[in-house]
Tab-separated table of C-alpha atoms in Angstrom:
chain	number	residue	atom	x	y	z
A	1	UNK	CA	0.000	0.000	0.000
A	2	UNK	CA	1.390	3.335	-1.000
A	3	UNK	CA	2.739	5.449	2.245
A	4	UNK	CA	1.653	8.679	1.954
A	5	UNK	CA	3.582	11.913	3.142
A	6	UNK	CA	1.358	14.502	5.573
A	7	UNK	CA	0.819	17.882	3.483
A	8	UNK	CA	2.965	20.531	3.684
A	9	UNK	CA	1.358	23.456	4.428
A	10	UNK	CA	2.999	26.986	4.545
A	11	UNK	CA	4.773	27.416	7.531
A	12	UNK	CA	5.778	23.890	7.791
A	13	UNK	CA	9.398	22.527	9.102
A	14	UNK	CA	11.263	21.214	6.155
A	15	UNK	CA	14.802	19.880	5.683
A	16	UNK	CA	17.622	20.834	2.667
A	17	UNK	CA	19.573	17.853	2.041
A	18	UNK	CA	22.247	16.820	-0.736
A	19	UNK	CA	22.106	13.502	-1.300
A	20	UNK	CA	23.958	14.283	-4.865
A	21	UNK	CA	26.135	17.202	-5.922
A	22	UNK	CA	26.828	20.604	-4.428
A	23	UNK	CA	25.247	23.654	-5.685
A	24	UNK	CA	27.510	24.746	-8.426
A	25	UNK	CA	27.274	28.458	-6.987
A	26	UNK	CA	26.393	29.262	-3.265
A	27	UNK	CA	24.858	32.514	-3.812
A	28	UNK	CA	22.529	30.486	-5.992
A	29	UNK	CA	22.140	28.370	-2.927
A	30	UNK	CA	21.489	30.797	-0.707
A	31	UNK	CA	18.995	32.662	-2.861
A	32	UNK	CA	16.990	29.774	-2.938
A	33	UNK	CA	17.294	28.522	0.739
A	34	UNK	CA	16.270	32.359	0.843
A	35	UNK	CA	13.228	31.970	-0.976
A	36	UNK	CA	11.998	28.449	0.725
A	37	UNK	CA	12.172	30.436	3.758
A	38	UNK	CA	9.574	33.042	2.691
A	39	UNK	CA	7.365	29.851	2.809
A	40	UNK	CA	8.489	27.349	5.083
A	41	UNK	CA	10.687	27.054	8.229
A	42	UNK	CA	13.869	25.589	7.429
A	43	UNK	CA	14.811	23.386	10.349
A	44	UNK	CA	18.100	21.153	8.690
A	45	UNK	CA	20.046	22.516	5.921
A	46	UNK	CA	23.157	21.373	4.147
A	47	UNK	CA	26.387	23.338	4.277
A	48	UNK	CA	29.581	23.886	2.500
A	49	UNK	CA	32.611	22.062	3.584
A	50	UNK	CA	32.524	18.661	3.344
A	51	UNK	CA	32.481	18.352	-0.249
A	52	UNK	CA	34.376	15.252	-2.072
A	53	UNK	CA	34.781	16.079	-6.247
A	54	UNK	CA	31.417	15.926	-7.337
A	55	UNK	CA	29.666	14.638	-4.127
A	56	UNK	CA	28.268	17.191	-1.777
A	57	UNK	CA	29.738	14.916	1.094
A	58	UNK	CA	31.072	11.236	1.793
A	59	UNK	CA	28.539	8.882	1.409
A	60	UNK	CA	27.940	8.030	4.994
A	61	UNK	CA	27.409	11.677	5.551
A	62	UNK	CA	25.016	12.428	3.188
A	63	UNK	CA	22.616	9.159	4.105
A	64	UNK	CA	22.982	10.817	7.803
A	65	UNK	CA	21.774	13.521	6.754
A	66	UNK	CA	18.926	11.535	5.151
A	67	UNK	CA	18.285	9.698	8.491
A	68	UNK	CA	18.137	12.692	10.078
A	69	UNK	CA	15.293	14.048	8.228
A	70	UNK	CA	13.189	11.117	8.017
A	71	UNK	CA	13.194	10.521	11.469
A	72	UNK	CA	12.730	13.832	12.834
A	73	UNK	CA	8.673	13.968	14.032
A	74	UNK	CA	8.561	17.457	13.129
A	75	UNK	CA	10.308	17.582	9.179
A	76	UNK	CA	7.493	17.408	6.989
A	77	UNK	CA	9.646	17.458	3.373
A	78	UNK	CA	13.110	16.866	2.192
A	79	UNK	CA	14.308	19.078	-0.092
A	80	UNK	CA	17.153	18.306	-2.139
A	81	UNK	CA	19.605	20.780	-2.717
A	82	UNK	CA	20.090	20.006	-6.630
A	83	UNK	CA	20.718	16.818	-8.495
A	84	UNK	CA	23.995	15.986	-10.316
A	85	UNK	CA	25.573	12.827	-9.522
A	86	UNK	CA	25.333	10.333	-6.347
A	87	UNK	CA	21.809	9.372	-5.194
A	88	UNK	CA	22.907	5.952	-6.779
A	89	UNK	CA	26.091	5.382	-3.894
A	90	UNK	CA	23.096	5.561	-1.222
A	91	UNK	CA	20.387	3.369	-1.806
A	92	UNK	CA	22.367	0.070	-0.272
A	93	UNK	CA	23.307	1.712	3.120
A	94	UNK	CA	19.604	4.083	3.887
A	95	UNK	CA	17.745	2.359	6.552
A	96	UNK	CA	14.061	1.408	4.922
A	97	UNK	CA	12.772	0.152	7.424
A	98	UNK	CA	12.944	3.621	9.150
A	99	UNK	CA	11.772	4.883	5.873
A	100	UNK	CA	8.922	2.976	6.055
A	101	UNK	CA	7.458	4.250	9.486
A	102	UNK	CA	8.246	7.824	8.437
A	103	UNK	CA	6.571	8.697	4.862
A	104	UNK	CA	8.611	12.163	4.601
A	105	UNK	CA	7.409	13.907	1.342
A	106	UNK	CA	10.987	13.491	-1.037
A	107	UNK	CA	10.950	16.987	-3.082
A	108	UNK	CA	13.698	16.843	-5.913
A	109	UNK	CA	14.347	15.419	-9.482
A	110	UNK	CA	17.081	14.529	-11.949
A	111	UNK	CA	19.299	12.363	-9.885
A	112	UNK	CA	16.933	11.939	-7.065
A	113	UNK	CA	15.404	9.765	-9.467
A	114	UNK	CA	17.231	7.016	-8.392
A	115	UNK	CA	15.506	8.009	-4.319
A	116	UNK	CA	12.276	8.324	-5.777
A	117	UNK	CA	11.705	4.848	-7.396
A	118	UNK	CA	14.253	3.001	-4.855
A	119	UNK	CA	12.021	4.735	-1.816
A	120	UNK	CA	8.392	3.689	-3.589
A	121	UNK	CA	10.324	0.244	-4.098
A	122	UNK	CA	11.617	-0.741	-0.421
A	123	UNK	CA	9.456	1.965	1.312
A	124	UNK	CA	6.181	2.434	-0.696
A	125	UNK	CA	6.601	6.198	-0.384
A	126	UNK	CA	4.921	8.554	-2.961
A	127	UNK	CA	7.397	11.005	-3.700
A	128	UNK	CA	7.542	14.748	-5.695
A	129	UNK	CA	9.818	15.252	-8.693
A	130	UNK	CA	9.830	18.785	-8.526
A	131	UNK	CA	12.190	21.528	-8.072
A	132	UNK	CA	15.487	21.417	-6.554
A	133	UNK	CA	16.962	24.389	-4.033
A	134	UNK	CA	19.167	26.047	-6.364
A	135	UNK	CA	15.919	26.432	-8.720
A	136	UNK	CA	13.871	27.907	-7.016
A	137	UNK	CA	15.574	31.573	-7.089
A	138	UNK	CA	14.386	31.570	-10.867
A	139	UNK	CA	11.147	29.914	-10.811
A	140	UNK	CA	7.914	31.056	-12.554
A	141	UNK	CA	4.729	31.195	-10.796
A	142	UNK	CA	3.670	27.996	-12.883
A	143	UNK	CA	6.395	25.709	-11.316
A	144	UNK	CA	6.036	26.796	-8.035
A	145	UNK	CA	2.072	26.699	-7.948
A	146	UNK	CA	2.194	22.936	-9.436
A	147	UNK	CA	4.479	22.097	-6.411
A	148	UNK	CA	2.900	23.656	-3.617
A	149	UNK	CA	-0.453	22.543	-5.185
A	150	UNK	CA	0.888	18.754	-5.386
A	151	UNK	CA	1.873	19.869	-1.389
A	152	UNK	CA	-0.817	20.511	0.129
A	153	UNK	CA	-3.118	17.991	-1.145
A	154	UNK	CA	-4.643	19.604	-4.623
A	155	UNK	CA	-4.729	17.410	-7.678
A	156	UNK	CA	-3.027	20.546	-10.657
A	157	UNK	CA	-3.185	19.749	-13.744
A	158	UNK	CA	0.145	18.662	-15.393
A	159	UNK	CA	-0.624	20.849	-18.909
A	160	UNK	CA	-3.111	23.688	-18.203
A	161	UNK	CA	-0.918	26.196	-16.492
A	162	UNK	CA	1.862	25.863	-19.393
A	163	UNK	CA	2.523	26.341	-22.476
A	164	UNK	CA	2.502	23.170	-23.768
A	165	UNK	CA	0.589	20.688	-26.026
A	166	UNK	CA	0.927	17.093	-26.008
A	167	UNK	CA	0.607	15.249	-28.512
A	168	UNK	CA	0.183	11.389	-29.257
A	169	UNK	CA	2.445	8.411	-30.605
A	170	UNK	CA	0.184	5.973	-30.073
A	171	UNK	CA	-3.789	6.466	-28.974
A	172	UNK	CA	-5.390	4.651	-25.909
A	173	UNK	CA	-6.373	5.235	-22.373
A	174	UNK	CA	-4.781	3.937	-19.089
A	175	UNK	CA	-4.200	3.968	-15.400
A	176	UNK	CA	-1.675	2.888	-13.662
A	177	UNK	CA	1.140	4.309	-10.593
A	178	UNK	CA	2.993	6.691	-12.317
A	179	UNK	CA	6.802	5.812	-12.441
A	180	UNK	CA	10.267	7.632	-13.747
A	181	UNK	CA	12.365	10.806	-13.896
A	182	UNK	CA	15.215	10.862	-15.606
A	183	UNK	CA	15.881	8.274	-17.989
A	184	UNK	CA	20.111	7.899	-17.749
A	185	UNK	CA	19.384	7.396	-13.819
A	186	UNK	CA	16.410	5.523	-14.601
A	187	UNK	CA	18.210	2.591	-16.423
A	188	UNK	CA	20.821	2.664	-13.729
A	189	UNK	CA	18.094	0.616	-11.432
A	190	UNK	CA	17.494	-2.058	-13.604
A	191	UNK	CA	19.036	-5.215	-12.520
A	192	UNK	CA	19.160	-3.962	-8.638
A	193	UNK	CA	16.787	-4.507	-5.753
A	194	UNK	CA	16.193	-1.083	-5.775
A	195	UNK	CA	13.754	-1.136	-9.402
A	196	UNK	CA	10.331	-0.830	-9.206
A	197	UNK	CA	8.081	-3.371	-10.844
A	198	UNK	CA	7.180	-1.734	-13.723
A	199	UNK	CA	4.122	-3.378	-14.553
A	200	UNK	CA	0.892	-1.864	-15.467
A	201	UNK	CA	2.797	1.813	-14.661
A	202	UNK	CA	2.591	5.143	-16.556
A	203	UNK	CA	6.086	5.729	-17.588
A	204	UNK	CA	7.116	9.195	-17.920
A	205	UNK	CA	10.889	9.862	-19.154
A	206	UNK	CA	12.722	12.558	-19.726
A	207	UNK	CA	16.565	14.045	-20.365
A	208	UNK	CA	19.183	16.917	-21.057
A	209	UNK	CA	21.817	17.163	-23.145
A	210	UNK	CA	22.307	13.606	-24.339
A	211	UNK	CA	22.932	12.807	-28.143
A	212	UNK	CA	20.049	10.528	-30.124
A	213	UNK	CA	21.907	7.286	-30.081
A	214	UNK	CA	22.278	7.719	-26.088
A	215	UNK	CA	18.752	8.299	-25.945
A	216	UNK	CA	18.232	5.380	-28.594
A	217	UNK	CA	20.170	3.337	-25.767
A	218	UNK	CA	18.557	3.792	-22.928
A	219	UNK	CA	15.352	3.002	-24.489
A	220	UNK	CA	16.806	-0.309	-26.028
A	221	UNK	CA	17.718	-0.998	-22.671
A	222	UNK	CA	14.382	-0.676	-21.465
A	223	UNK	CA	12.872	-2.577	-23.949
A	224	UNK	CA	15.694	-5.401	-23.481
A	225	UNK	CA	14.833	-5.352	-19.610
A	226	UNK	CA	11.420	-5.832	-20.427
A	227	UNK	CA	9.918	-2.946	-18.949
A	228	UNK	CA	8.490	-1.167	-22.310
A	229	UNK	CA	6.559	-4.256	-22.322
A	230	UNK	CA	5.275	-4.122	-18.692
A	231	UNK	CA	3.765	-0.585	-18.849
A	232	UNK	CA	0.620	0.284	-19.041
A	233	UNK	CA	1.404	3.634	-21.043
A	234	UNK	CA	4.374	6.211	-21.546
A	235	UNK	CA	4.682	10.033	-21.212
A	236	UNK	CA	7.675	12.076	-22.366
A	237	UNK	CA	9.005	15.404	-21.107
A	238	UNK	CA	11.226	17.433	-22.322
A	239	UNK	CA	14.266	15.929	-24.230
A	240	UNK	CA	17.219	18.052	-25.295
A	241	UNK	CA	20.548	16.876	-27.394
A	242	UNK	CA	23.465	19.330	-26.621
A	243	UNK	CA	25.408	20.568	-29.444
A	244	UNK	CA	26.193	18.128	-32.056
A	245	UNK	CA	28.765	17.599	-34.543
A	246	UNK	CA	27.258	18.519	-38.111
A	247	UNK	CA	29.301	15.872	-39.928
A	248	UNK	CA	28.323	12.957	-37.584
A	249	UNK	CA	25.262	11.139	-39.043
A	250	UNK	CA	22.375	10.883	-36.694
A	251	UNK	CA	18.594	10.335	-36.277
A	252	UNK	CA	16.110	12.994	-34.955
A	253	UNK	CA	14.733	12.100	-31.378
A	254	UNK	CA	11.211	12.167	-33.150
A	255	UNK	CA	12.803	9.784	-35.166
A	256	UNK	CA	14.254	7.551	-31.712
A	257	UNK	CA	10.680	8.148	-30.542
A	258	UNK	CA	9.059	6.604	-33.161
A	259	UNK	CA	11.218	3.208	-33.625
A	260	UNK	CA	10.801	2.420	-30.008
A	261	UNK	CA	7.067	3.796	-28.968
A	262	UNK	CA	4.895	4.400	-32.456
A	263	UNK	CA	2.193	1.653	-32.473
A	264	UNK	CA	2.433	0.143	-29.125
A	265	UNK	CA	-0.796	-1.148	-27.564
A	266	UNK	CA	-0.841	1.514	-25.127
A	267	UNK	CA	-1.106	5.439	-24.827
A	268	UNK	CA	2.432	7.326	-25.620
A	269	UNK	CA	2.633	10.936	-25.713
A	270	UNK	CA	5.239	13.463	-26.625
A	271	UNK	CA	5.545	16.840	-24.953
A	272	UNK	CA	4.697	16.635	-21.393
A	273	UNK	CA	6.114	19.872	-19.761
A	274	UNK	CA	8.491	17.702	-17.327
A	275	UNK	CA	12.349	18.079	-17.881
A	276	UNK	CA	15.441	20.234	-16.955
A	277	UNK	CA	14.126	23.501	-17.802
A	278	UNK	CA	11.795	25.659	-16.498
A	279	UNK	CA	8.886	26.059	-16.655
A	280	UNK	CA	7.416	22.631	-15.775
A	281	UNK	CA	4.970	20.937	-13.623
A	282	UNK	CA	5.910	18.696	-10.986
A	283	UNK	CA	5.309	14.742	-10.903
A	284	UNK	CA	3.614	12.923	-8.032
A	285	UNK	CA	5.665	9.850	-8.150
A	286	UNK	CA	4.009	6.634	-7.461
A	287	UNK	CA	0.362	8.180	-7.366
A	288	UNK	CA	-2.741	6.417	-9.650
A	289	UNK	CA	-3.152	8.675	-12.921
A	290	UNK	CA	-4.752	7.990	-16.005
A	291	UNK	CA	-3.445	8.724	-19.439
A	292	UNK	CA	-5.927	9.528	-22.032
A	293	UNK	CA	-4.713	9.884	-26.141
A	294	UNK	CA	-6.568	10.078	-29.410
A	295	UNK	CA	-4.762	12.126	-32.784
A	296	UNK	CA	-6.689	14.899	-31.293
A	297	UNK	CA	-6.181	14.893	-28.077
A	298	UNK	CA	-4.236	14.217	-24.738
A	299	UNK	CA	-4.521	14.600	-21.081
A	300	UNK	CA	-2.586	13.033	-18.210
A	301	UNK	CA	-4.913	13.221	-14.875
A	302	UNK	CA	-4.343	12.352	-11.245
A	303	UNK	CA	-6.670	9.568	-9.583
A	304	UNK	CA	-5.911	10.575	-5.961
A	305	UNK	CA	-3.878	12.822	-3.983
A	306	UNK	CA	0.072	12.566	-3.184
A	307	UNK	CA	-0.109	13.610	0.346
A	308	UNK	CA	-2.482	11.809	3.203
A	309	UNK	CA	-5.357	14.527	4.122
């Protein structure tokens, strides 16, 4: 049974952790621990000094400071400082079963991919992919009203309040837990107690910065792991490719798209406004929702809260 966080409410005790990467700049960090503060108390916060490379602290610091959180009675969300690299290093040493006595709404995306699905796997916590601390000094109004909405125990749409239109690969209607993030960090799981069982799950995927055939990989991978087959439908974000070299022959993502999801027996749509960029709505991770598509339209729609009202 899913484990549902209590809603946080303005005014609530929250915790900044970095189970990843430091901020890349602190005043960016500050700004945003700046602007949490206009809405929540800030009771634990990460700080410079212990950094290791590209790790915001040694492992066994940074699942402390994970412990920490979770158990405190009075921390009603973990926010994650930013993504990055080393979510992945955790997942054997956090203690689930503490996780599992204290759902903690998990706030946070990219990386914390790999905290999301592995907490809904050996926890059954619903999580929030939404935005991390050093976003949050440039967010619109959109992005932070789909989070605080998701929160406090509203159902926001995922399209309405952006400007974005979905469109369809493949028509049909589903409903299913809705699983993902980031699909590099994604594929990382497979093969590790840590996976979610994909089966019957809306699969939404998204990614920066990586080239066609990288994309063309990871979804081989899925598809070679079985889990295209074991979804009930898929939804894609926002998918960028870097710069690329002009005189190296590739394929357009559409193109990717298409050879992997066109004409499965399932709903697939293009387009969601989920990704690396702003703006974008945020994701209730593990939560029933139903995917609708026809050539003429699509809607993704939540079938219960995230939070526990």
């Amino acid at each position: 049974m899913l484990r549902r966080p209590p809603p946080l409410s303005p005014g609530a005790p929250i915790a900044v952790v970095a189970p990843a990467s430091p901020p890349r700049s602190a005043e960016t960090y500050q700004a945003g621990l700046d602007r949490l503060r206009t809405t929540y108390d800030v009771r634990q916060a990460w700080t410079a000094g212990p950094e290791r490379g590209y790790l915001a602290a040694p492992d066994a610091e940074r699942v402390a400071a994970l412990h920490r959180a979770i158990e405190a009675p009075d921390i009603r969300a973990i926010v994650c400082v930013r993504g990055g690299y080393g979510c992945l290093r955790l997942l054997p040493e956090i203690d689930w079963a503490l996780a599992r006595q204290h759902p903690t709404l998990l706030v946070g995306y990219s990386d914390v991919t790999a905290l999301h699905l592995a907490f809904y796997t050996k926890a059954n916590w619903a999580g929030l992919s939404a935005p991390v601390v050093t976003e949050w000094p440039q967010a619109d109004d959109a992005t932070l009203a789909s989070f605080r909405g998701w929160a406090a125990g509203q159902t926001p749409g995922f399209v309405e309040a952006f400007d974005a239109s979905p469109t369809a690969l493949a028509p049909g209607t589903a409903v299913g837990p809705l699983l993902g993030g980031n699909v590099a960090v994604l594929t990382r799981l497979l093969g590790t107690p840590f996976a979610p069982d994909f089966e019957g799950a809306i699969l939404v995927l998204e990614e920066v910065a990586e080239a066609p055939y990288r994309v063309d990989r990871m979804l081989t991978h899925l598809q070679q792991a079985g889990v295209l087959d074991a979804v009930a439908g898929v939804a894609l974000g926002t998918f960028t490719t870097g710069s690329l070299d002009s005189d190296t022959p590739t394929q357009s993502l559409e193109e990717v798209f298409r050879d992997h999801l066109a004409g499965r027996p399932y709903p697939v749509v293009q387009g969601l406004p989920y990704g690396h960029h702003l703006p974008r709505c945020s994701l209730p991770i593990g939560v029933p929702v139903r995917l609708h598509a026809t050539s003429a339209h699509v809607s993704l729609a939540a079938q219960a809260p995230l939070v526990d009202l």
